[in-house]
Each structure stands twice: as C-alpha cells, then as structure tokens.
PDB file of C-alpha atoms in Angstrom:
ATOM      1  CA  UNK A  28     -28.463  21.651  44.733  1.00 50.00           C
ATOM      2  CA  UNK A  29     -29.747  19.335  42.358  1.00 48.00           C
ATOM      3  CA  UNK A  30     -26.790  17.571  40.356  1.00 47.00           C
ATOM      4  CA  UNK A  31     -26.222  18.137  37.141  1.00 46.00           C
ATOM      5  CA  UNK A  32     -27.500  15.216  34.133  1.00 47.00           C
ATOM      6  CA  UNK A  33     -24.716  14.056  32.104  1.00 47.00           C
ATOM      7  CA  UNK A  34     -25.779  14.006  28.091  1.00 44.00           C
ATOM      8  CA  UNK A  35     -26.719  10.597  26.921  1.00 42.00           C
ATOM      9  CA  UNK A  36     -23.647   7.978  27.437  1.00 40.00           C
ATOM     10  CA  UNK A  37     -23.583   7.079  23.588  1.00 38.00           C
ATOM     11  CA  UNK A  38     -22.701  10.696  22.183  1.00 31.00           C
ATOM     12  CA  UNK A  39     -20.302  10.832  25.256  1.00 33.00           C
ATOM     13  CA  UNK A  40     -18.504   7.860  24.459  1.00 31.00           C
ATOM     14  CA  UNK A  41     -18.607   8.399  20.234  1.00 33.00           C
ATOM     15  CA  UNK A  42     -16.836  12.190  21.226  1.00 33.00           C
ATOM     16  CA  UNK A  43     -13.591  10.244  21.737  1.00 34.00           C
ATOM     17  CA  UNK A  44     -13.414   6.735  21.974  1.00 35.00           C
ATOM     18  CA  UNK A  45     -10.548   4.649  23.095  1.00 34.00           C
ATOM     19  CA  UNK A  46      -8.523   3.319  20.406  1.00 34.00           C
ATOM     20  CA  UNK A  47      -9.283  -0.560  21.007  1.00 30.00           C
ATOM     21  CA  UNK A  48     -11.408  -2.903  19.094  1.00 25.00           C
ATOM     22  CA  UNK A  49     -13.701  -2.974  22.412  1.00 25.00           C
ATOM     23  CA  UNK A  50     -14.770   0.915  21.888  1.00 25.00           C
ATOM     24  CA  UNK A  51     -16.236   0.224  18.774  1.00 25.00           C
ATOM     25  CA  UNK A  52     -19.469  -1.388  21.103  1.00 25.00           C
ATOM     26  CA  UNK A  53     -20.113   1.312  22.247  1.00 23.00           C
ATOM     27  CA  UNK A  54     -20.832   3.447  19.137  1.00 26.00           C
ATOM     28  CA  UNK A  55     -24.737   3.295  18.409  1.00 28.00           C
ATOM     29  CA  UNK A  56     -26.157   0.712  15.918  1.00 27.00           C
ATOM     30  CA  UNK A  57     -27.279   1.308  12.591  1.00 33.00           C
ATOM     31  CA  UNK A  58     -30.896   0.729  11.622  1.00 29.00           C
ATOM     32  CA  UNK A  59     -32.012  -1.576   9.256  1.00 28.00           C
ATOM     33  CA  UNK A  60     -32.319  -0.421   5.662  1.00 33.00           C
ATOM     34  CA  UNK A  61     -30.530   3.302   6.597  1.00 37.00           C
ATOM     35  CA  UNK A  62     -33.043   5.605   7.910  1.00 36.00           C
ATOM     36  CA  UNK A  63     -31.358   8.218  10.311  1.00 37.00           C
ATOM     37  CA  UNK A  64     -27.692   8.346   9.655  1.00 43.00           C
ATOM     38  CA  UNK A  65     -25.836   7.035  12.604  1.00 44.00           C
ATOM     39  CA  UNK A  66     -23.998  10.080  14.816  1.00 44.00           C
ATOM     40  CA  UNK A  67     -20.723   9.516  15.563  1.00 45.00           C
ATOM     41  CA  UNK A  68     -19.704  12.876  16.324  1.00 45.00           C
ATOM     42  CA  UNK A  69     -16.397  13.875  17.473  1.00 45.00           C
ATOM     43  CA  UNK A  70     -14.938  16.659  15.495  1.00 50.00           C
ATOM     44  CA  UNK A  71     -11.382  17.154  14.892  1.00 52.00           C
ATOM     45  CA  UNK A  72     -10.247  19.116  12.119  1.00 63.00           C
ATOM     46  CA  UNK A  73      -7.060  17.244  11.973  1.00 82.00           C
ATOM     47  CA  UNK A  74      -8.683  14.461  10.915  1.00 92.00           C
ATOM     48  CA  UNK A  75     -10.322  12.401   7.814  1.00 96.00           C
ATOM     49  CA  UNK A  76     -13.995  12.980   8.279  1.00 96.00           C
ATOM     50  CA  UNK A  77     -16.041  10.080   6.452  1.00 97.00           C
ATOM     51  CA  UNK A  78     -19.671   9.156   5.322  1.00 96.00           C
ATOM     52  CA  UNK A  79     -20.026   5.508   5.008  1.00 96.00           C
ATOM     53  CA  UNK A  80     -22.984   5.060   2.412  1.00 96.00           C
ATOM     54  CA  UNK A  81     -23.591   1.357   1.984  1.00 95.00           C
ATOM     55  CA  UNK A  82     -26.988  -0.787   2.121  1.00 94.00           C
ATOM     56  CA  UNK A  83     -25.492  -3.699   4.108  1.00 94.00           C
ATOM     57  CA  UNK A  84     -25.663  -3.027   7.692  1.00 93.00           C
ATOM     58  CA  UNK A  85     -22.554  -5.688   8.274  1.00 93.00           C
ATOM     59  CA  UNK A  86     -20.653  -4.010   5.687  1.00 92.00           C
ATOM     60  CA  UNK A  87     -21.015  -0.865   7.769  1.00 93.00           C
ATOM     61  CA  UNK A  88     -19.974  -2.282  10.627  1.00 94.00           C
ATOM     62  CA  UNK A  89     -16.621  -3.924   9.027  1.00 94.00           C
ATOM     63  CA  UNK A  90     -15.691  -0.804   7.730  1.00 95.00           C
ATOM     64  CA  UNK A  91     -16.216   1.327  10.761  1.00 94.00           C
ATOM     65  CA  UNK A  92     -14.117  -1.415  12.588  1.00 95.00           C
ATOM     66  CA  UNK A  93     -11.243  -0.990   9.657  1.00 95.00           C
ATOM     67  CA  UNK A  94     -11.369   3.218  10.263  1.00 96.00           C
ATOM     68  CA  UNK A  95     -11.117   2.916  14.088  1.00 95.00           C
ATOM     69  CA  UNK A  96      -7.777   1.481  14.355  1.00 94.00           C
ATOM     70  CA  UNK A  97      -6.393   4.934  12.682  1.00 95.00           C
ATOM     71  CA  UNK A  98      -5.564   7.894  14.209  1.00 94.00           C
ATOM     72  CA  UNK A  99      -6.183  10.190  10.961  1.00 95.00           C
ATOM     73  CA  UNK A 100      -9.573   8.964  10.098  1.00 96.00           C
ATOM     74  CA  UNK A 101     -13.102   9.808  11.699  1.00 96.00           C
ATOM     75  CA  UNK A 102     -16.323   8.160  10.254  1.00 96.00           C
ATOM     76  CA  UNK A 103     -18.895  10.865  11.317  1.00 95.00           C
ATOM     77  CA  UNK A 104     -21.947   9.140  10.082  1.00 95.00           C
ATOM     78  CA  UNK A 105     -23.158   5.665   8.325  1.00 95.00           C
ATOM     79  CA  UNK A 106     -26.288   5.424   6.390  1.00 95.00           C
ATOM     80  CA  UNK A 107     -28.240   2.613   4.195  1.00 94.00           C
ATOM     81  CA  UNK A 108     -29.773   4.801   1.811  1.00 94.00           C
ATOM     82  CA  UNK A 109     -29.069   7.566  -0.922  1.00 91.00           C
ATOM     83  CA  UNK A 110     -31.724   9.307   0.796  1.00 92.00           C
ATOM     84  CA  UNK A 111     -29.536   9.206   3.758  1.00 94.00           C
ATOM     85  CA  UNK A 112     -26.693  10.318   2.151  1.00 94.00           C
ATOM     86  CA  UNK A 113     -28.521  13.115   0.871  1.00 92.00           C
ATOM     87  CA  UNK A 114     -29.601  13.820   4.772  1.00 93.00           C
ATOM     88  CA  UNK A 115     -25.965  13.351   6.275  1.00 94.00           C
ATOM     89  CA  UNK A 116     -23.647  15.791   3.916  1.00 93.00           C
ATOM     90  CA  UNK A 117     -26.062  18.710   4.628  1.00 91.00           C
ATOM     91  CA  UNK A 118     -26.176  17.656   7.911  1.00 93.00           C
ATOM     92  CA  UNK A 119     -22.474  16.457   8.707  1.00 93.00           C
ATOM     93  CA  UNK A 120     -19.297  18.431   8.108  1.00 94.00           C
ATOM     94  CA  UNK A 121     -17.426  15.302   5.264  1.00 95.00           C
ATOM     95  CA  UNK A 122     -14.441  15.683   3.772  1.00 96.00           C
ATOM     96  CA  UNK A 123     -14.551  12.208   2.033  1.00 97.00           C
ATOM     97  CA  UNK A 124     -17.869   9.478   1.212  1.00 97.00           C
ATOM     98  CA  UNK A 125     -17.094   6.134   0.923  1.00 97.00           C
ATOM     99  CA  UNK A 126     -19.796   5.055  -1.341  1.00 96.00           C
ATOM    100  CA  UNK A 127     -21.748   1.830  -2.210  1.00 95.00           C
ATOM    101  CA  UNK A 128     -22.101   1.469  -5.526  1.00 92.00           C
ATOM    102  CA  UNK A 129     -25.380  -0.187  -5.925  1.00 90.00           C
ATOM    103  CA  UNK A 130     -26.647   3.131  -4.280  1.00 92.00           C
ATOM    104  CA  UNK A 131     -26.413   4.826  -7.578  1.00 90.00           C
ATOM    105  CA  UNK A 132     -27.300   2.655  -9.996  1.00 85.00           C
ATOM    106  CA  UNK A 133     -29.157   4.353 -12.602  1.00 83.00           C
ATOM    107  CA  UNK A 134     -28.627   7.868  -9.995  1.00 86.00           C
ATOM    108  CA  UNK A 135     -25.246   8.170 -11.489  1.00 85.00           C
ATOM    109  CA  UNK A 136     -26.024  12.308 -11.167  1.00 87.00           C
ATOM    110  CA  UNK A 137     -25.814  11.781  -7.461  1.00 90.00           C
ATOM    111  CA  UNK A 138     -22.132  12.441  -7.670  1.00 91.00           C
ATOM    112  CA  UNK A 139     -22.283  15.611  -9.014  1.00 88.00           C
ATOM    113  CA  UNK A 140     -25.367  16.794  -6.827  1.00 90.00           C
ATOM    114  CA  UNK A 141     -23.111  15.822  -3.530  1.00 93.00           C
ATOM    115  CA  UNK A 142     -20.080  18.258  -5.312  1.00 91.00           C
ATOM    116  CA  UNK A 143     -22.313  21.119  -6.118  1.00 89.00           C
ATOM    117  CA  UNK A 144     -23.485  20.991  -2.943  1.00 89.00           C
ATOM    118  CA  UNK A 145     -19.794  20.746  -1.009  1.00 92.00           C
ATOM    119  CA  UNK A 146     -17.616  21.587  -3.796  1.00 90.00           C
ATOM    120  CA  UNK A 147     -14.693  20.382  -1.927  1.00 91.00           C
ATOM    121  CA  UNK A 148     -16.082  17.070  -1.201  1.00 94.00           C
ATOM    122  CA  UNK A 149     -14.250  14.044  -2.187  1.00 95.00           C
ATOM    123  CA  UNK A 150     -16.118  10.725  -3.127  1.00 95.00           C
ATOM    124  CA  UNK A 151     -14.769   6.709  -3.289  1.00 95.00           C
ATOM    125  CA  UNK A 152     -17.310   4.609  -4.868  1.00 94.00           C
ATOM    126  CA  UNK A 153     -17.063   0.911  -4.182  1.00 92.00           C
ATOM    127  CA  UNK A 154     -18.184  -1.628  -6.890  1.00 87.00           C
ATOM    128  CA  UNK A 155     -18.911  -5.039  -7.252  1.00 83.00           C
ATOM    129  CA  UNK A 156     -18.218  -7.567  -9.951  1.00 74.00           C
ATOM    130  CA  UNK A 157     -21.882  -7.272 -11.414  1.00 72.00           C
ATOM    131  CA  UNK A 158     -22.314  -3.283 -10.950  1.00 69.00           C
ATOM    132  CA  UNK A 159     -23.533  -2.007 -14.076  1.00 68.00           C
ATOM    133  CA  UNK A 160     -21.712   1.508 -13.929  1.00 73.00           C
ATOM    134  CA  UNK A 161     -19.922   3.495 -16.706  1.00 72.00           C
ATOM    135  CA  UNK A 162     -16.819   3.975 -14.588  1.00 77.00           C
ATOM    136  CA  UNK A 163     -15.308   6.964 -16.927  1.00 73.00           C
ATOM    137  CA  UNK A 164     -19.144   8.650 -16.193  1.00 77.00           C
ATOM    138  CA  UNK A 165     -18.188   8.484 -12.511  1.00 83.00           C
ATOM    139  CA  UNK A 166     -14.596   9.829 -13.201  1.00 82.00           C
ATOM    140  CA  UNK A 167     -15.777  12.366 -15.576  1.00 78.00           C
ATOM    141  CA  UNK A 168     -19.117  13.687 -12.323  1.00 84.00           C
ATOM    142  CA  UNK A 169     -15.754  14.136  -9.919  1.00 87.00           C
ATOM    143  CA  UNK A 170     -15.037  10.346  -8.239  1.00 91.00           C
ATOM    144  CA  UNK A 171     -11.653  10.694  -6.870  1.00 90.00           C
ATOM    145  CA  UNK A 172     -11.258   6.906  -6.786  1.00 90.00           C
ATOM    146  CA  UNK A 173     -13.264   3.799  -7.722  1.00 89.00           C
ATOM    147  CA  UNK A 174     -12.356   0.528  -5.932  1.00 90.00           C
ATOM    148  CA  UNK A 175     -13.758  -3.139  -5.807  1.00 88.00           C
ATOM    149  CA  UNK A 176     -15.606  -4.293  -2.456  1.00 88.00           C
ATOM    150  CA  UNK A 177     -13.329  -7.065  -2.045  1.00 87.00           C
ATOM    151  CA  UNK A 178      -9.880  -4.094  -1.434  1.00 90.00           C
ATOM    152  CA  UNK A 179      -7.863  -5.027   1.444  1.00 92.00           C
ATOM    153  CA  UNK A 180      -7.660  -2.830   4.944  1.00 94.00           C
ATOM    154  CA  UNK A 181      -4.694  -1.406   4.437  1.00 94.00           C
ATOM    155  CA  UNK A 182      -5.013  -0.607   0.581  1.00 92.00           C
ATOM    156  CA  UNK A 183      -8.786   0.793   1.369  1.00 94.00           C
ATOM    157  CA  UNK A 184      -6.801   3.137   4.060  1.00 95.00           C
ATOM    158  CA  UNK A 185      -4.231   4.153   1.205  1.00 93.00           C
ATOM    159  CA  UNK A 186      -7.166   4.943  -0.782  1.00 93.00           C
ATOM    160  CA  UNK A 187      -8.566   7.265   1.406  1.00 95.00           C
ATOM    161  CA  UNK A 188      -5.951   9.251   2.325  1.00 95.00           C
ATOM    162  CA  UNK A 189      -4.596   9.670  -1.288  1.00 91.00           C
ATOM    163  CA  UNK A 190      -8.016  10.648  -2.151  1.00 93.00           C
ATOM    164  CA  UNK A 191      -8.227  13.287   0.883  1.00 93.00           C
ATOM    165  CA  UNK A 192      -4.913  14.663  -0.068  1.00 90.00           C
ATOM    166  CA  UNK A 193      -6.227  15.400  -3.498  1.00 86.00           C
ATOM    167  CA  UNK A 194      -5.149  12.913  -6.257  1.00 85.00           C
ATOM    168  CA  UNK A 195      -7.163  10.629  -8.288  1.00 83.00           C
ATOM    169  CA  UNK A 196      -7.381   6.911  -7.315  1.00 86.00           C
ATOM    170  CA  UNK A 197      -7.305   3.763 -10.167  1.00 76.00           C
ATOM    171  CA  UNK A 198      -7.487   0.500  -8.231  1.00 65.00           C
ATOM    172  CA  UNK A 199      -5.295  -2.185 -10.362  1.00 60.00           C
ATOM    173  CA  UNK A 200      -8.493  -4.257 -10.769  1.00 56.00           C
ATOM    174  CA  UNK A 201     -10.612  -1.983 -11.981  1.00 58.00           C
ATOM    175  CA  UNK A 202      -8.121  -0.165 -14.418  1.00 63.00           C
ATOM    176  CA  UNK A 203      -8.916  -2.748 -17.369  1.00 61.00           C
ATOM    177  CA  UNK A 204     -12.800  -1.731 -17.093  1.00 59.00           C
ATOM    178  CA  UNK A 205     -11.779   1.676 -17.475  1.00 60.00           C
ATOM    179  CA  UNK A 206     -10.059   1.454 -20.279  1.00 60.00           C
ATOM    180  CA  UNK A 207     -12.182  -0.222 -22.278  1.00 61.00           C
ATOM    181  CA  UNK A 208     -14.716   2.071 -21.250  1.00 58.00           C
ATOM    182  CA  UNK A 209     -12.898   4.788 -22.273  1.00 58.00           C
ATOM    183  CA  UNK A 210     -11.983   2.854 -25.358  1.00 57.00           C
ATOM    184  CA  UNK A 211     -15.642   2.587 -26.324  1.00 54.00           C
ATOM    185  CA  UNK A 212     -16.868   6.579 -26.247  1.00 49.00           C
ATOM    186  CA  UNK A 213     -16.469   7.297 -29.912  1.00 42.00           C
ATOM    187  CA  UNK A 214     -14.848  10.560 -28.932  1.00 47.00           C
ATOM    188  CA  UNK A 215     -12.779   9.990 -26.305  1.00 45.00           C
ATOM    189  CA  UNK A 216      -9.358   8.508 -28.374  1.00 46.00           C
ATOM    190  CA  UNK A 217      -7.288   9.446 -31.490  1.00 49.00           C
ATOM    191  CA  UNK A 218      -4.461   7.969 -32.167  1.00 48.00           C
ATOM    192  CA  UNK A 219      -0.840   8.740 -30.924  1.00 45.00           C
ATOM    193  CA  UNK A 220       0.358   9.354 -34.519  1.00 44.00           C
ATOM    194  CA  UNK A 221      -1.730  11.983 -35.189  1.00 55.00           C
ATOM    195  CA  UNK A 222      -0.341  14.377 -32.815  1.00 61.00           C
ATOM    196  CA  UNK A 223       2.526  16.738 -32.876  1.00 69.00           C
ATOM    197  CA  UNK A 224       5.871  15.272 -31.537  1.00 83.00           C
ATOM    198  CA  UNK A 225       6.077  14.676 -27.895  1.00 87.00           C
ATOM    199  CA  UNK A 226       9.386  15.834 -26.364  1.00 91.00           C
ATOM    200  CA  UNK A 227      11.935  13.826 -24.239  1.00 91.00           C
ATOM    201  CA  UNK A 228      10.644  16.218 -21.394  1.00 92.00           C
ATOM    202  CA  UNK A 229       7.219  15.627 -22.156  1.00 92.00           C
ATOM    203  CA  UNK A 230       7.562  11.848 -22.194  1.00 91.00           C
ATOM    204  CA  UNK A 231       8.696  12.063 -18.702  1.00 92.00           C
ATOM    205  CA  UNK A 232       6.119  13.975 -17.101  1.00 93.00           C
ATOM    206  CA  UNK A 233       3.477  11.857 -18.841  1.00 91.00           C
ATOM    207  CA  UNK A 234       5.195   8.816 -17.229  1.00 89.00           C
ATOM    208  CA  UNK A 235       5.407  10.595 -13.769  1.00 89.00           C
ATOM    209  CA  UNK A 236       1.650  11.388 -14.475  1.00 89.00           C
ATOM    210  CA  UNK A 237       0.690   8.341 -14.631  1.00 84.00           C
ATOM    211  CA  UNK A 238       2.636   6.990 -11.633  1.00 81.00           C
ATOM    212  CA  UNK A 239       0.011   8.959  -9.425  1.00 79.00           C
ATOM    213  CA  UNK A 240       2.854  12.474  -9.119  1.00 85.00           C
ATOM    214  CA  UNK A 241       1.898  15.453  -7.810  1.00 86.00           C
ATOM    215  CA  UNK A 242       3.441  18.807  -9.470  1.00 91.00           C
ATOM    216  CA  UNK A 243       5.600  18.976  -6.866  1.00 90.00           C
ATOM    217  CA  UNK A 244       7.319  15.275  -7.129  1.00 90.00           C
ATOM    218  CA  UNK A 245       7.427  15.491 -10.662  1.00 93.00           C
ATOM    219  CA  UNK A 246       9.441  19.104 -10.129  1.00 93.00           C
ATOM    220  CA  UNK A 247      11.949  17.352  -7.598  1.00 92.00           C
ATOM    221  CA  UNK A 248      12.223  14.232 -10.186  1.00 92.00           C
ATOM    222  CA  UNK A 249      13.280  16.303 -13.309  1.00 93.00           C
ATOM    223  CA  UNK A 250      14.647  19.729 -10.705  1.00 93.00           C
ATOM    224  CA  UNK A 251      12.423  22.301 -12.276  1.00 93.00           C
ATOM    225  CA  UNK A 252       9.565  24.122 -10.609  1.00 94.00           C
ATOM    226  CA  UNK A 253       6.164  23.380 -10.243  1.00 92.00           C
ATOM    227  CA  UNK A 254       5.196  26.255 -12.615  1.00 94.00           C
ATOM    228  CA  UNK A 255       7.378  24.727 -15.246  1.00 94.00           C
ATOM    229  CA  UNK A 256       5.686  21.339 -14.595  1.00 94.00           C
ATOM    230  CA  UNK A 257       2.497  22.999 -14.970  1.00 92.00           C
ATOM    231  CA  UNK A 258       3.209  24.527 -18.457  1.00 93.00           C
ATOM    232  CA  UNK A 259       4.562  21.216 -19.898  1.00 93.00           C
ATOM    233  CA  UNK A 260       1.422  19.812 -18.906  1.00 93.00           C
ATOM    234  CA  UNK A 261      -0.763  22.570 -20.840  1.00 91.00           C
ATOM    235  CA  UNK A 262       1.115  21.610 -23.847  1.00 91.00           C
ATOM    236  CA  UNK A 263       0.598  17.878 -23.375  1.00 91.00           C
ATOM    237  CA  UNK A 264      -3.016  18.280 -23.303  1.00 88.00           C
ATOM    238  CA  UNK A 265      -2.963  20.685 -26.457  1.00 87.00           C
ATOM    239  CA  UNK A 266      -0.541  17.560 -28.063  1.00 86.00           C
ATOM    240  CA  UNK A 267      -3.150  14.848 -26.941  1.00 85.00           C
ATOM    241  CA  UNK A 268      -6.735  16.706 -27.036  1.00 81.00           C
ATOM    242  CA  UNK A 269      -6.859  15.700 -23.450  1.00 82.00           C
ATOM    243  CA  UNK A 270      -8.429  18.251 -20.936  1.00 80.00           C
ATOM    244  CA  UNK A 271      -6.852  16.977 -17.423  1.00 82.00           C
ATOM    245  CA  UNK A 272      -4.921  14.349 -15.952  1.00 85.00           C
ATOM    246  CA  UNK A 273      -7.570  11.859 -15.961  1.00 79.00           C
ATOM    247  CA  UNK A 274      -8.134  11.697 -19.481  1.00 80.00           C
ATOM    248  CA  UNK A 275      -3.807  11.833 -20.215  1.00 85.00           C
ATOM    249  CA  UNK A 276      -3.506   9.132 -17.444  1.00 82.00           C
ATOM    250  CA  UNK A 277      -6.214   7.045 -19.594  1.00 78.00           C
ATOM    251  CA  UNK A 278      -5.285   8.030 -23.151  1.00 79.00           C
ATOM    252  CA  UNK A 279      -1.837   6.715 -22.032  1.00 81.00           C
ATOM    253  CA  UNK A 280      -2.284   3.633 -20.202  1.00 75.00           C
ATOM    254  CA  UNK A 281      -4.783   2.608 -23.539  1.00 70.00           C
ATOM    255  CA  UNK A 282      -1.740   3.464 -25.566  1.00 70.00           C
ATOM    256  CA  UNK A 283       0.283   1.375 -23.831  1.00 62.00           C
ATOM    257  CA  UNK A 284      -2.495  -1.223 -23.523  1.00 54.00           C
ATOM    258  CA  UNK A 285      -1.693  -4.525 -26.121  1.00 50.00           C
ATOM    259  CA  UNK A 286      -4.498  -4.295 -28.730  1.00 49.00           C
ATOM    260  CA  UNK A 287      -7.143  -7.214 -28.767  1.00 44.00           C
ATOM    261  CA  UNK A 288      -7.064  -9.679 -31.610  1.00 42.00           C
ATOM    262  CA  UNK A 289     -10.005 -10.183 -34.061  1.00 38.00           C
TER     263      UNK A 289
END
C-alpha cells in the first residue's frame, strides 16, 4: 500500500509553530516588492488575525518576529503592495491590518474600500516623519489607530489589541499632528463658549472619554449604567456639535491645547 504524501513541510510547520524565535525560519519568505501575499495559515478564532501591509521586506520580517512571541496574535499573511492587500482581505479571514503608510499615499480611499468590503475590519496605519497624510482623513475613513514606525514592541502590541477590542488608538507622538489638523478644517471647531453649559457630570465623562474609557468603565467610575453613560454622551455631542467620540476626544484635547503665539 503505497504511503501516504505529507502536504508541503512549510504550510505544516506555519499551522502551529513552536513559540521560539527559531520557528520563525521556518515560515516562508516574502518576495521582493509584495507579489503573492505570504500564507501563514493557522486559524484560531481565539486569536488576533493580522495583515502586515508594508513595502520593506525587513520591516516585514521584524514585525512578524515582534507578533510571534504572543500567544493572542496570528499574522495570517504579509504583502508589499496595496495590490496585495487588496488580494489578501478577500482572500484571508483579518480581523486587524497593520498598514504602511506610504502604501496609501494619495489612495487615502483605500481605507474605506477595505471596510466596505469587511465592515468589521479594523485598520493601524503606520507613518513616518515625512508621510504626507491628513491624519483626521484617515480617522474620519475608519483608522482605529495611527502610530509612528519608530513605536516600541510592547506599545505596538498594546496597540493592537486595544484596536481589536474596539477603541480608537492616538499614539502620544502623533496627537500634536492631529490636532492641528483638526485645527485647520474650517469646520471642524467652534469655540467652547458658544455652547450651552456643560454639567459637573458631563465634565467627567468627557474626561473619562478622553482617557481611552469604554461605557462600561466610565459606568463603574461614576456607578451608573452604561445606558445612562450613553445618554450623557448624546447630549455632549448636541452641547459640542461633535458627532462621535473621535471628534469630542479632539475638540477637547484642542481645548485644552495652549494656543500658539503670533
């Protein structure tokens, strides 16, 4: 009886890898410049499933290397290109896409063509110093975070699993940029005085807003319910001309921003 073929030894070996820094040899290489996404299957719904979309192949590899050492995170596929990325989401179940942000310059509507097409999707774009990218644009198309290339390990893994839990992500470097690019839309700002009277109550769920609070922490904090949380919210954003907690978090942290001199 002839013996049965095993499948090929890299799929076998991405399915579930040891957790050492020596397993991550044995996941396939990229190829240059992106082409086919890499396959590193090994599904587990448990899990953080990632698309690393980034141009430089190294950069791949340091991340991947970063991802392996934790037991909540998968990355499913790596590509080069945003043709690639376009390739991997349809064909690779992703809860999260860590994103290059060179990939999208001047293809900003790339975010919201990935959402429409997984709704549920959540997306991290990475940015360098010299990126030219309206970062309340990205916000405002459904980013859940925006970070600088040069974020630690261990912050980049906070990152992610903040974003895959469902809040919205302001790296402390970055949060200058976005203010004053929130400053500059003609629209986006009126001032604090005039709008109604904000209530002691209010004041404190704005602050717990801002602090990165879920409903549900900010209920514990000030021992109401969620719903009540919810329906001091609605009345901030009437107050403020805000529409969600993006645009409070940013209308407040401008507020509380010192004002430039001449």
């Amino acid at each position: 009886m002839q013996e049965k073929k095993e499948g090929p030894k890299r799929f076998r070996e991405a399915v579930a890898p040891p957790k050492s820094i020596t397993a991550l040899k044995l996941v396939a290489r990229d190829s240059a410049g992106g082409g086919s996404p890499s396959d590193d299957k090994g599904q587990d719904n448990t899990k953080i499933r990632i698309l690393l979309a980034d141009s430089e192949t190294i950069y791949r590899a340091g991340i991947l290397k970063i991802f392996a050492l934790e037991d909540d995170i998968l990355v499913i596929a790596r590509v080069g290109t945003l043709s690639g990325l376009h390739n991997a989401v349809q064909r690779f179940p992703t809860d999260l896409v860590l994103l290059e942000g060179r990939l999208i310059v001047g293809a900003v509507n790339t975010i919201s063509e990935l959402i429409r097409h997984v709704p549920k999707l959540k997306i991290i774009v990475q940015l360098s110093q010299d990126d030219q990218i309206n970062t309340v644009e990205l916000y405002r198309r459904g980013v859940g975070g925006i970070i600088p290339r040069s974020i630690s390990a261990d912050l980049l893994v906070k990152c992610v699993r903040r974003i895959a839990a469902g809040e919205i992500w302001i790296d402390n470097e970055s949060i200058n940029s976005v203010i004053e690019a929130y400053r500059s839309q003609e629209d986006a700002l009126t001032s604090l005085r005039t709008q109604p009277p904000l209530s002691p109550k209010e004041l404190a769920v704005i602050t717990y807003v801002t602090q990165g609070m879920r409903n549900k922490e900010i209920a514990m904090q000030l021992g109401t319910s969620e719903q009540v949380i919810k329906n001091y919210l609605r009345k901030i954003y009437d107050k403020l001309g805000v529409s969600d907690r993006l645009e409070l978090t940013l209308y407040w942290l401008n507020l509380q921003a010192p004002d430039k001199g001449p």
